């Protein structure tokens, strides 16, 4: 057109996020990953979206409440990255404790819900397989009182095999025709250990080969040198979301030793194994406003006073084990240290609705051996919380009690939550804004989102 220059609008930057839990897990990472997936898909820019996992196994349980075919559905994943429910591509990194049978089951479940999952499935040739015997060993140790209150998913025995090297079965070996021979050697090498804890391994080889027969056929063609494929996604400008599992307090080196899980959870560990670079990603720490913990281990802000009632009222039961989670007050000492170790660019605070109408104090120091400190010691045994002089209480709505089951809450309540999301941060109660301001100063990281409901989309991004 004469006299007019055409303005080309630069393409939006792809969504590149790593989402990690910063206390003891169960913060609601799956829901936040889902928000970023929905954001990526809302661009409708034709780029691929891939969701990758880099550690952990079926000890993780990501619960999503998604609106599909006119109704809210609950969807839980343990093995699969939660993007499957949105039909994204998915990637399993080499640091995962991988159970192919569970992945296939979860894909089938997603398939039924969304009417045909057809994303690409990329599985690192290097990832190790978590077998039934890992679960049996884990369970036997727990039953003998020699564990740390694990999820009995085989996690510690699996990573022991990773460290032992010769007893790790890689995905490449799993797909190969030599798989039965490899498994025979592994079971032979583990014979003494299995027998020592009373596990009968006769017939186990044949049983496992048979049990995994169709999975090996079904997943043929999905084994890749993942670091190179992920680098290609980067080059193509794809949306990439990395999904952490558990929370930093359970990191095998930097967590509450020995009451940790067995993998490296901290965000910066993810990048080299996926062929990606930290500088290309925002690291988002997910922090539940209050604290919960399952399994053994000390927990400085643990409480049994009336504040703990929020656990039952809001369904604080493990997604993997069904165990009741212990509840405590916010622990900003732990949050600050773990936001730092993860190199977080921002924090999403979750479950702000669950603490409404409750007086809530916050822990800003620990008393260790009579001394007040703001550093987290190796052992949390005997550590006492030191609370700030300020407590917080807010109310988001009148008349509706929070429900532990988001699928059955009254539609009016869902509508109230939606209004809060529409009105944004400015529409939140003053006490919540004050909580956020104090939190961000203390934790030294800015809050970029506040979630006020369990369902997808019920998060206010600041
Ligand atoms: P494992 O990872 O099953 O070996 O369990 C070791 C410890 O980590 C136990 O205290 C578990 O309860 C805890 N744990 C493992 N996975 C999760 C999780 O996803 N959320 C919360 N706690 C977990």
Tab-separated table of C-alpha atoms and ligand atoms in Angstrom:
chain	number	residue	atom	x	y	z
A	1	UNK	CA	0.000	0.000	0.000
A	2	UNK	CA	1.287	3.465	-0.908
A	3	UNK	CA	2.836	5.431	1.913
A	4	UNK	CA	2.545	2.606	4.441
A	5	UNK	CA	5.342	0.442	5.647
A	6	UNK	CA	4.300	-3.015	6.677
A	7	UNK	CA	5.086	-3.750	10.282
A	8	UNK	CA	6.091	-7.295	11.008
A	9	UNK	CA	5.233	-8.456	14.492
A	10	UNK	CA	8.068	-10.498	15.955
A	11	UNK	CA	7.040	-14.013	16.985
A	12	UNK	CA	6.391	-14.472	20.680
A	13	UNK	CA	9.206	-16.063	22.596
A	14	UNK	CA	8.629	-19.772	23.094
A	15	UNK	CA	7.646	-20.925	26.569
A	16	UNK	CA	10.753	-22.360	28.250
A	17	UNK	CA	10.209	-23.230	31.887
A	18	UNK	CA	11.559	-25.655	34.418
A	19	UNK	CA	9.091	-26.281	37.239
A	20	UNK	CA	10.459	-27.629	40.509
A	21	UNK	CA	9.178	-28.161	44.050
A	22	UNK	CA	11.109	-26.282	46.706
A	23	UNK	CA	10.152	-27.849	50.020
A	24	UNK	CA	9.091	-31.519	50.498
A	25	UNK	CA	7.181	-32.140	47.274
A	26	UNK	CA	3.415	-32.256	46.796
A	27	UNK	CA	3.360	-28.518	46.095
A	28	UNK	CA	1.197	-28.796	42.989
A	29	UNK	CA	3.868	-28.798	40.282
A	30	UNK	CA	1.707	-30.723	37.802
A	31	UNK	CA	-0.934	-28.020	37.804
A	32	UNK	CA	1.667	-25.299	37.178
A	33	UNK	CA	3.267	-27.324	34.377
A	34	UNK	CA	-0.220	-27.623	32.907
A	35	UNK	CA	-0.675	-23.840	33.037
A	36	UNK	CA	2.551	-23.338	31.071
A	37	UNK	CA	1.520	-26.019	28.567
A	38	UNK	CA	-1.829	-24.260	28.082
A	39	UNK	CA	-0.009	-20.946	27.664
A	40	UNK	CA	2.247	-22.465	24.983
A	41	UNK	CA	-0.721	-24.003	23.184
A	42	UNK	CA	-2.691	-20.752	23.363
A	43	UNK	CA	-0.109	-19.130	21.069
A	44	UNK	CA	-1.389	-21.367	18.247
A	45	UNK	CA	1.927	-20.794	16.525
A	46	UNK	CA	2.333	-24.290	15.151
A	47	UNK	CA	5.435	-24.935	17.231
A	48	UNK	CA	5.877	-28.218	19.034
A	49	UNK	CA	5.366	-28.334	22.795
A	50	UNK	CA	7.379	-30.930	24.681
A	51	UNK	CA	7.232	-31.765	28.390
A	52	UNK	CA	10.303	-33.536	29.780
A	53	UNK	CA	11.060	-35.326	33.034
A	54	UNK	CA	14.620	-35.497	34.302
A	55	UNK	CA	14.591	-37.498	37.554
A	56	UNK	CA	12.519	-39.536	39.982
A	57	UNK	CA	10.086	-42.274	39.118
A	58	UNK	CA	6.725	-43.456	40.261
A	59	UNK	CA	7.313	-41.979	43.686
A	60	UNK	CA	6.043	-38.811	42.003
A	61	UNK	CA	2.342	-38.293	41.634
A	62	UNK	CA	1.083	-35.315	39.686
A	63	UNK	CA	-2.625	-34.665	40.077
A	64	UNK	CA	-4.378	-32.538	37.489
A	65	UNK	CA	-7.990	-31.347	37.353
A	66	UNK	CA	-8.672	-30.584	33.722
A	67	UNK	CA	-11.799	-29.523	31.867
A	68	UNK	CA	-12.361	-32.023	29.064
A	69	UNK	CA	-15.474	-32.694	26.991
A	70	UNK	CA	-17.642	-30.411	29.082
A	71	UNK	CA	-16.625	-31.652	32.512
A	72	UNK	CA	-13.833	-31.553	35.068
A	73	UNK	CA	-11.737	-34.694	35.204
A	74	UNK	CA	-9.085	-35.806	37.674
A	75	UNK	CA	-5.945	-37.151	36.028
A	76	UNK	CA	-2.943	-38.521	37.914
A	77	UNK	CA	0.431	-39.336	36.377
A	78	UNK	CA	3.355	-41.111	37.985
A	79	UNK	CA	5.552	-42.174	35.076
A	80	UNK	CA	4.472	-39.904	32.238
A	81	UNK	CA	5.138	-36.176	32.000
A	82	UNK	CA	1.807	-34.512	32.674
A	83	UNK	CA	1.736	-32.940	29.174
A	84	UNK	CA	0.162	-36.148	27.831
A	85	UNK	CA	-3.260	-34.923	28.910
A	86	UNK	CA	-2.788	-31.949	26.538
A	87	UNK	CA	-1.422	-34.100	23.739
A	88	UNK	CA	2.084	-32.596	23.908
A	89	UNK	CA	5.227	-34.455	22.944
A	90	UNK	CA	6.858	-36.040	25.976
A	91	UNK	CA	10.451	-36.842	26.868
A	92	UNK	CA	11.930	-39.151	29.515
A	93	UNK	CA	15.462	-38.127	30.510
A	94	UNK	CA	18.316	-40.471	31.465
A	95	UNK	CA	18.066	-39.622	35.188
A	96	UNK	CA	14.552	-41.060	35.569
A	97	UNK	CA	13.664	-44.384	37.233
A	98	UNK	CA	11.603	-45.486	34.262
A	99	UNK	CA	8.741	-47.967	34.308
A	100	UNK	CA	7.623	-48.555	30.706
A	101	UNK	CA	4.502	-50.483	31.801
A	102	UNK	CA	3.210	-47.523	33.784
A	103	UNK	CA	3.994	-45.110	30.967
A	104	UNK	CA	1.919	-47.196	28.582
A	105	UNK	CA	-0.979	-47.438	31.063
A	106	UNK	CA	-0.960	-43.678	31.639
A	107	UNK	CA	-0.862	-42.945	27.923
A	108	UNK	CA	-3.868	-45.246	27.458
A	109	UNK	CA	-5.669	-43.371	30.236
A	110	UNK	CA	-4.913	-40.017	28.577
A	111	UNK	CA	-5.922	-41.512	25.254
A	112	UNK	CA	-9.359	-42.434	26.574
A	113	UNK	CA	-9.871	-39.015	28.172
A	114	UNK	CA	-8.777	-36.828	25.274
A	115	UNK	CA	-9.879	-39.180	22.520
A	116	UNK	CA	-6.538	-40.118	20.999
A	117	UNK	CA	-3.103	-39.192	22.303
A	118	UNK	CA	-0.825	-38.677	19.318
A	119	UNK	CA	2.164	-36.712	20.647
A	120	UNK	CA	5.697	-37.906	20.036
A	121	UNK	CA	7.198	-40.081	22.765
A	122	UNK	CA	10.953	-39.710	23.205
A	123	UNK	CA	12.730	-41.931	25.686
A	124	UNK	CA	16.440	-41.627	26.368
A	125	UNK	CA	18.341	-44.720	25.272
A	126	UNK	CA	20.293	-44.244	28.492
A	127	UNK	CA	17.447	-44.284	30.996
A	128	UNK	CA	17.343	-47.289	33.335
A	129	UNK	CA	14.311	-49.521	33.793
A	130	UNK	CA	12.672	-49.799	37.206
A	131	UNK	CA	11.506	-53.418	37.537
A	132	UNK	CA	9.259	-55.313	39.942
A	133	UNK	CA	12.273	-56.549	41.906
A	134	UNK	CA	13.214	-52.956	42.731
A	135	UNK	CA	9.768	-52.483	44.259
A	136	UNK	CA	10.028	-55.805	46.092
A	137	UNK	CA	13.382	-54.889	47.629
A	138	UNK	CA	12.096	-51.420	48.600
A	139	UNK	CA	8.978	-52.903	50.173
A	140	UNK	CA	10.890	-55.622	52.004
A	141	UNK	CA	13.183	-53.022	53.561
A	142	UNK	CA	10.263	-50.843	54.595
A	143	UNK	CA	8.404	-53.798	56.080
A	144	UNK	CA	11.518	-54.726	58.038
A	145	UNK	CA	11.667	-51.188	59.421
A	146	UNK	CA	14.906	-50.472	57.571
A	147	UNK	CA	13.693	-47.760	55.219
A	148	UNK	CA	12.872	-44.064	55.457
A	149	UNK	CA	9.138	-44.419	54.933
A	150	UNK	CA	9.566	-44.613	51.166
A	151	UNK	CA	6.798	-44.754	48.604
A	152	UNK	CA	7.755	-48.416	47.953
A	153	UNK	CA	8.139	-47.633	44.248
A	154	UNK	CA	11.595	-49.193	44.063
A	155	UNK	CA	13.409	-45.878	43.920
A	156	UNK	CA	16.403	-46.467	46.203
A	157	UNK	CA	17.110	-50.013	44.902
A	158	UNK	CA	16.843	-48.681	41.332
A	159	UNK	CA	19.384	-45.897	41.877
A	160	UNK	CA	21.648	-48.346	43.695
A	161	UNK	CA	21.771	-50.284	40.432
A	162	UNK	CA	22.519	-47.074	38.538
A	163	UNK	CA	25.494	-46.492	40.825
A	164	UNK	CA	26.552	-50.133	40.594
A	165	UNK	CA	26.467	-49.774	36.788
A	166	UNK	CA	26.462	-53.423	35.667
A	167	UNK	CA	22.998	-54.072	37.105
A	168	UNK	CA	21.347	-51.146	35.351
A	169	UNK	CA	19.263	-52.161	32.345
A	170	UNK	CA	19.194	-49.244	29.924
A	171	UNK	CA	16.248	-48.569	27.652
A	172	UNK	CA	18.471	-49.418	24.695
A	173	UNK	CA	19.147	-52.849	26.198
A	174	UNK	CA	15.470	-53.208	27.062
A	175	UNK	CA	14.480	-52.791	23.406
A	176	UNK	CA	17.229	-55.041	22.096
A	177	UNK	CA	16.851	-58.762	21.335
A	178	UNK	CA	19.537	-59.346	23.946
A	179	UNK	CA	17.217	-58.126	26.724
A	180	UNK	CA	16.581	-61.622	28.210
A	181	UNK	CA	20.347	-62.257	28.381
A	182	UNK	CA	20.966	-58.903	30.077
A	183	UNK	CA	18.200	-59.513	32.585
A	184	UNK	CA	19.537	-63.022	33.280
A	185	UNK	CA	22.963	-61.559	34.102
A	186	UNK	CA	21.418	-58.861	36.324
A	187	UNK	CA	19.288	-61.346	38.274
A	188	UNK	CA	22.309	-63.599	38.663
A	189	UNK	CA	24.339	-60.662	40.041
A	190	UNK	CA	21.538	-59.726	42.429
A	191	UNK	CA	20.751	-63.285	43.521
A	192	UNK	CA	22.493	-63.101	46.867
A	193	UNK	CA	20.836	-59.788	47.732
A	194	UNK	CA	17.378	-61.040	46.735
A	195	UNK	CA	17.759	-64.233	48.711
A	196	UNK	CA	19.088	-62.402	51.748
A	197	UNK	CA	15.841	-60.493	52.078
A	198	UNK	CA	13.678	-63.487	51.306
A	199	UNK	CA	12.681	-62.668	47.730
A	200	UNK	CA	12.044	-65.771	45.690
A	201	UNK	CA	13.557	-65.116	42.284
A	202	UNK	CA	12.933	-68.473	40.666
A	203	UNK	CA	10.901	-67.912	37.522
A	204	UNK	CA	11.415	-64.149	37.795
A	205	UNK	CA	13.350	-63.923	34.545
A	206	UNK	CA	10.639	-65.652	32.507
A	207	UNK	CA	7.928	-63.698	34.312
A	208	UNK	CA	9.558	-60.320	33.579
A	209	UNK	CA	10.361	-61.146	29.962
A	210	UNK	CA	6.734	-62.140	29.409
A	211	UNK	CA	5.320	-59.191	31.341
A	212	UNK	CA	7.352	-56.689	29.317
A	213	UNK	CA	6.902	-58.374	25.934
A	214	UNK	CA	4.221	-56.120	24.522
A	215	UNK	CA	5.678	-52.932	26.073
A	216	UNK	CA	8.995	-53.677	24.370
A	217	UNK	CA	7.192	-54.080	21.083
A	218	UNK	CA	4.974	-51.041	21.643
A	219	UNK	CA	7.848	-48.731	22.534
A	220	UNK	CA	10.190	-49.880	19.764
A	221	UNK	CA	11.228	-46.806	17.804
A	222	UNK	CA	10.877	-44.468	20.798
A	223	UNK	CA	14.418	-44.920	22.144
A	224	UNK	CA	16.491	-41.872	21.174
A	225	UNK	CA	19.713	-40.110	22.016
A	226	UNK	CA	17.605	-37.574	23.823
A	227	UNK	CA	20.179	-34.826	24.315
A	228	UNK	CA	20.467	-34.404	20.525
A	229	UNK	CA	16.725	-34.544	19.949
A	230	UNK	CA	16.085	-31.942	22.651
A	231	UNK	CA	18.731	-29.692	21.089
A	232	UNK	CA	16.767	-29.980	17.847
A	233	UNK	CA	13.568	-28.924	19.630
A	234	UNK	CA	15.489	-25.875	20.860
A	235	UNK	CA	16.685	-25.024	17.370
A	236	UNK	CA	13.183	-25.347	15.962
A	237	UNK	CA	11.965	-22.853	18.570
A	238	UNK	CA	9.706	-25.365	20.339
A	239	UNK	CA	8.020	-24.737	23.662
A	240	UNK	CA	9.855	-26.799	26.276
A	241	UNK	CA	8.660	-27.412	29.798
A	242	UNK	CA	10.741	-29.448	32.200
A	243	UNK	CA	8.768	-31.080	34.992
A	244	UNK	CA	10.505	-31.727	38.302
A	245	UNK	CA	9.376	-34.384	40.751
A	246	UNK	CA	9.459	-34.279	44.589
A	247	UNK	CA	10.835	-31.220	46.405
A	248	UNK	CA	14.341	-29.943	47.094
A	249	UNK	CA	14.205	-30.926	50.784
A	250	UNK	CA	14.348	-34.529	49.494
A	251	UNK	CA	17.374	-34.074	47.198
A	252	UNK	CA	19.803	-36.942	47.666
A	253	UNK	CA	22.754	-34.633	48.423
A	254	UNK	CA	21.211	-31.344	49.534
A	255	UNK	CA	18.091	-32.630	51.306
A	256	UNK	CA	17.403	-33.929	54.787
A	257	UNK	CA	19.934	-36.787	54.825
A	258	UNK	CA	19.122	-39.693	55.212
A	259	UNK	CA	15.402	-39.000	54.808
A	260	UNK	CA	15.674	-38.109	51.156
A	261	UNK	CA	14.700	-39.669	47.888
A	262	UNK	CA	17.521	-41.048	45.718
A	263	UNK	CA	17.851	-38.650	42.807
A	264	UNK	CA	19.226	-35.174	42.148
A	265	UNK	CA	16.197	-32.924	42.242
A	266	UNK	CA	17.739	-29.500	42.021
A	267	UNK	CA	16.811	-27.712	38.826
A	268	UNK	CA	20.282	-26.999	37.423
A	269	UNK	CA	20.925	-30.765	37.302
A	270	UNK	CA	18.281	-31.137	34.628
A	271	UNK	CA	19.945	-29.284	31.818
A	272	UNK	CA	23.003	-31.320	30.849
A	273	UNK	CA	21.084	-34.591	30.894
A	274	UNK	CA	18.523	-33.124	28.492
A	275	UNK	CA	21.043	-31.405	26.218
A	276	UNK	CA	19.679	-27.995	27.232
A	277	UNK	CA	21.160	-24.825	28.727
A	278	UNK	CA	20.130	-23.159	31.946
A	279	UNK	CA	20.336	-19.690	30.353
A	280	UNK	CA	17.467	-20.524	28.001
A	281	UNK	CA	14.981	-21.317	30.785
A	282	UNK	CA	13.079	-19.676	33.601
A	283	UNK	CA	13.334	-21.797	36.706
A	284	UNK	CA	10.054	-21.677	38.598
A	285	UNK	CA	9.963	-22.925	42.189
A	286	UNK	CA	6.596	-24.155	43.350
A	287	UNK	CA	6.016	-23.535	47.040
A	288	UNK	CA	2.878	-24.576	48.885
A	289	UNK	CA	2.033	-21.694	51.238
A	290	UNK	CA	1.968	-24.053	54.199
A	291	UNK	CA	4.197	-27.109	54.428
A	292	UNK	CA	3.440	-30.817	54.251
A	293	UNK	CA	5.634	-33.853	54.491
A	294	UNK	CA	5.083	-37.591	54.029
A	295	UNK	CA	7.452	-40.355	55.056
A	296	UNK	CA	10.019	-40.210	57.827
A	297	UNK	CA	12.128	-37.208	58.682
A	298	UNK	CA	12.122	-34.133	60.841
A	299	UNK	CA	10.036	-31.187	59.953
A	300	UNK	CA	10.769	-27.978	61.897
A	301	UNK	CA	7.377	-26.271	61.436
A	302	UNK	CA	5.277	-29.419	61.942
A	303	UNK	CA	2.235	-28.726	64.079
A	304	UNK	CA	-0.704	-30.560	65.585
A	305	UNK	CA	-2.570	-27.427	66.652
A	306	UNK	CA	-5.801	-26.344	64.951
A	307	UNK	CA	-3.858	-25.111	61.892
A	308	UNK	CA	-3.195	-28.773	61.033
A	309	UNK	CA	-6.915	-29.265	60.347
A	310	UNK	CA	-6.288	-27.803	56.891
A	311	UNK	CA	-4.703	-31.146	55.997
A	312	UNK	CA	-7.955	-33.097	56.273
A	313	UNK	CA	-10.075	-30.266	54.928
A	314	UNK	CA	-7.990	-30.016	51.793
A	315	UNK	CA	-7.232	-33.627	50.973
A	316	UNK	CA	-3.597	-33.786	52.044
A	317	UNK	CA	-3.032	-37.427	51.162
A	318	UNK	CA	-0.178	-38.675	48.965
A	319	UNK	CA	-1.067	-39.119	45.272
A	320	UNK	CA	1.300	-42.116	45.044
A	321	UNK	CA	0.677	-43.824	48.368
A	322	UNK	CA	-2.535	-42.407	49.844
A	323	UNK	CA	-0.626	-41.703	53.067
A	324	UNK	CA	-1.736	-38.780	55.194
A	325	UNK	CA	0.639	-35.829	54.914
A	326	UNK	CA	1.880	-34.108	58.058
A	327	UNK	CA	1.116	-30.386	58.089
A	328	UNK	CA	3.153	-27.402	59.264
A	329	UNK	CA	3.435	-23.628	59.102
A	330	UNK	CA	5.280	-21.891	56.248
A	331	UNK	CA	9.022	-22.427	56.444
A	332	UNK	CA	10.711	-19.469	54.770
A	333	UNK	CA	14.171	-20.539	55.947
A	334	UNK	CA	13.907	-23.673	53.836
A	335	UNK	CA	12.181	-21.803	51.003
A	336	UNK	CA	14.927	-19.187	50.825
A	337	UNK	CA	17.729	-21.709	50.824
A	338	UNK	CA	16.077	-23.928	48.220
A	339	UNK	CA	15.030	-21.054	45.935
A	340	UNK	CA	18.709	-20.100	45.977
A	341	UNK	CA	20.037	-23.619	45.346
A	342	UNK	CA	17.584	-24.115	42.487
A	343	UNK	CA	18.539	-20.721	41.053
A	344	UNK	CA	14.843	-19.847	40.882
A	345	UNK	CA	13.766	-16.949	38.714
A	346	UNK	CA	10.330	-16.905	40.261
A	347	UNK	CA	8.062	-18.695	42.697
A	348	UNK	CA	4.482	-19.833	42.362
A	349	UNK	CA	2.746	-19.996	45.731
A	350	UNK	CA	0.065	-22.673	45.789
A	351	UNK	CA	-2.987	-23.477	47.913
A	352	UNK	CA	-3.598	-19.900	49.030
A	353	UNK	CA	-7.299	-20.800	49.296
A	354	UNK	CA	-6.642	-23.671	51.692
A	355	UNK	CA	-5.357	-21.493	54.524
A	356	UNK	CA	-8.113	-18.928	54.444
A	357	UNK	CA	-9.670	-17.960	57.728
A	358	UNK	CA	-6.679	-19.433	59.601
A	359	UNK	CA	-4.186	-17.471	61.612
A	360	UNK	CA	-0.844	-18.351	60.039
A	361	UNK	CA	2.597	-17.614	61.411
A	362	UNK	CA	5.805	-17.998	59.403
A	363	UNK	CA	9.165	-19.470	60.341
A	364	UNK	CA	12.060	-17.077	59.683
A	365	UNK	CA	14.896	-18.754	61.609
A	366	UNK	CA	15.825	-22.065	63.232
A	367	UNK	CA	16.993	-22.612	66.764
A	368	UNK	CA	19.745	-25.218	66.664
A	369	UNK	CA	21.491	-26.242	69.890
A	370	UNK	CA	20.294	-23.059	71.576
A	371	UNK	CA	21.550	-20.803	68.770
A	372	UNK	CA	19.351	-18.931	66.336
A	373	UNK	CA	20.406	-19.318	62.719
A	374	UNK	CA	18.992	-18.813	59.262
A	375	UNK	CA	20.956	-21.570	57.572
A	376	UNK	CA	19.589	-25.084	57.097
A	377	UNK	CA	21.755	-27.662	58.904
A	378	UNK	CA	22.424	-31.179	57.585
A	379	UNK	CA	20.239	-32.706	60.263
A	380	UNK	CA	16.893	-31.214	61.205
A	381	UNK	CA	16.665	-33.300	64.373
A	382	UNK	CA	15.962	-31.081	67.347
A	383	UNK	CA	15.641	-27.952	65.200
A	384	UNK	CA	13.020	-25.577	66.583
A	385	UNK	CA	11.214	-23.010	64.435
A	386	UNK	CA	11.536	-19.315	65.241
A	387	UNK	CA	8.447	-17.467	64.048
A	388	UNK	CA	8.328	-13.820	62.975
A	389	UNK	CA	6.173	-11.461	65.018
A	390	UNK	CA	3.659	-11.143	62.175
A	391	UNK	CA	0.867	-13.549	61.411
A	392	UNK	CA	-1.431	-13.562	58.399
A	393	UNK	CA	-5.078	-14.359	57.870
A	394	UNK	CA	-7.207	-13.828	54.787
A	395	UNK	CA	-10.580	-14.740	53.451
A	396	UNK	CA	-11.412	-15.267	49.781
A	397	UNK	CA	-15.084	-16.039	50.121
A	398	UNK	CA	-17.891	-16.444	52.638
A	399	UNK	CA	-20.081	-19.441	53.151
A	400	UNK	CA	-18.221	-22.131	51.208
A	401	UNK	CA	-16.007	-24.492	53.055
A	402	UNK	CA	-13.044	-25.677	51.070
A	403	UNK	CA	-13.607	-29.108	49.668
A	404	UNK	CA	-11.069	-31.871	49.514
A	405	UNK	CA	-12.633	-33.010	46.257
A	406	UNK	CA	-12.465	-30.233	43.651
A	407	UNK	CA	-14.607	-32.234	41.215
A	408	UNK	CA	-17.592	-32.009	43.506
A	409	UNK	CA	-17.431	-28.455	44.687
A	410	UNK	CA	-20.457	-26.212	44.108
A	411	UNK	CA	-20.302	-24.457	40.714
A	412	UNK	CA	-20.689	-21.077	42.509
A	413	UNK	CA	-17.341	-21.704	44.185
A	414	UNK	CA	-15.646	-22.507	40.884
A	415	UNK	CA	-17.115	-19.245	39.566
A	416	UNK	CA	-15.712	-17.275	42.523
A	417	UNK	CA	-12.261	-18.736	41.883
A	418	UNK	CA	-12.560	-17.797	38.193
A	419	UNK	CA	-13.422	-14.219	39.183
A	420	UNK	CA	-10.298	-13.978	41.303
A	421	UNK	CA	-8.223	-15.161	38.353
A	422	UNK	CA	-9.914	-12.596	36.106
A	423	UNK	CA	-9.341	-9.757	38.576
A	424	UNK	CA	-5.675	-10.604	38.958
A	425	UNK	CA	-3.298	-9.838	41.758
A	426	UNK	CA	-4.903	-6.463	42.591
A	427	UNK	CA	-8.142	-8.230	43.479
A	428	UNK	CA	-6.565	-10.353	46.221
A	429	UNK	CA	-7.123	-9.639	49.930
A	430	UNK	CA	-4.687	-7.163	51.510
A	431	UNK	CA	-3.306	-9.752	53.954
A	432	UNK	CA	-2.378	-12.029	51.077
A	433	UNK	CA	-0.581	-9.217	49.295
A	434	UNK	CA	1.279	-8.421	52.487
A	435	UNK	CA	2.200	-12.084	52.900
A	436	UNK	CA	3.569	-12.088	49.357
A	437	UNK	CA	5.573	-8.895	49.915
A	438	UNK	CA	7.169	-10.194	53.131
A	439	UNK	CA	7.728	-13.608	51.582
A	440	UNK	CA	9.490	-12.226	48.520
A	441	UNK	CA	11.733	-9.984	50.627
A	442	UNK	CA	12.695	-12.807	52.951
A	443	UNK	CA	12.996	-15.588	50.390
A	444	UNK	CA	14.782	-13.240	48.014
A	445	UNK	CA	12.823	-14.346	44.990
A	446	UNK	CA	9.724	-12.834	43.468
A	447	UNK	CA	6.387	-14.564	43.479
A	448	UNK	CA	5.127	-14.799	39.899
A	449	UNK	CA	1.941	-16.713	40.569
A	450	UNK	CA	-0.530	-17.484	43.339
A	451	UNK	CA	-2.784	-20.481	43.009
A	452	UNK	CA	-6.235	-20.278	44.588
A	453	UNK	CA	-7.709	-23.620	43.508
A	454	UNK	CA	-6.706	-27.138	42.536
A	455	UNK	CA	-8.186	-27.027	39.072
A	456	UNK	CA	-6.378	-26.094	35.907
A	457	UNK	CA	-6.312	-22.341	35.308
A	458	UNK	CA	-7.009	-21.412	38.951
A	459	UNK	CA	-3.714	-19.574	39.330
A	460	UNK	CA	-3.207	-15.834	39.253
A	461	UNK	CA	-0.002	-14.915	37.463
A	462	UNK	CA	1.416	-11.680	38.750
B	1	LIG	P1	11.324	-42.811	47.839
B	1	LIG	O1	11.594	-41.681	46.889
B	1	LIG	O2	10.093	-43.595	47.465
B	1	LIG	O3	12.518	-43.662	48.051
B	1	LIG	O4	10.983	-42.181	49.276
B	1	LIG	C1	11.963	-41.480	50.041
B	1	LIG	C2	11.317	-40.334	50.791
B	1	LIG	O5	10.864	-39.338	49.861
B	1	LIG	C3	10.074	-40.723	51.582
B	1	LIG	O6	10.044	-39.922	52.747
B	1	LIG	C4	8.924	-40.365	50.673
B	1	LIG	O7	7.726	-40.127	51.371
B	1	LIG	C5	9.464	-39.108	50.035
B	1	LIG	N1	8.905	-38.871	48.695
B	1	LIG	C6	9.245	-39.484	47.560
B	1	LIG	N2	8.546	-39.008	46.521
B	1	LIG	C7	7.756	-38.041	47.019
B	1	LIG	C8	6.814	-37.152	46.421
B	1	LIG	O8	6.575	-37.133	45.208
B	1	LIG	N3	6.198	-36.281	47.282
B	1	LIG	C9	6.474	-36.245	48.603
B	1	LIG	N4	7.340	-37.055	49.197
B	1	LIG	C10	7.978	-37.954	48.411
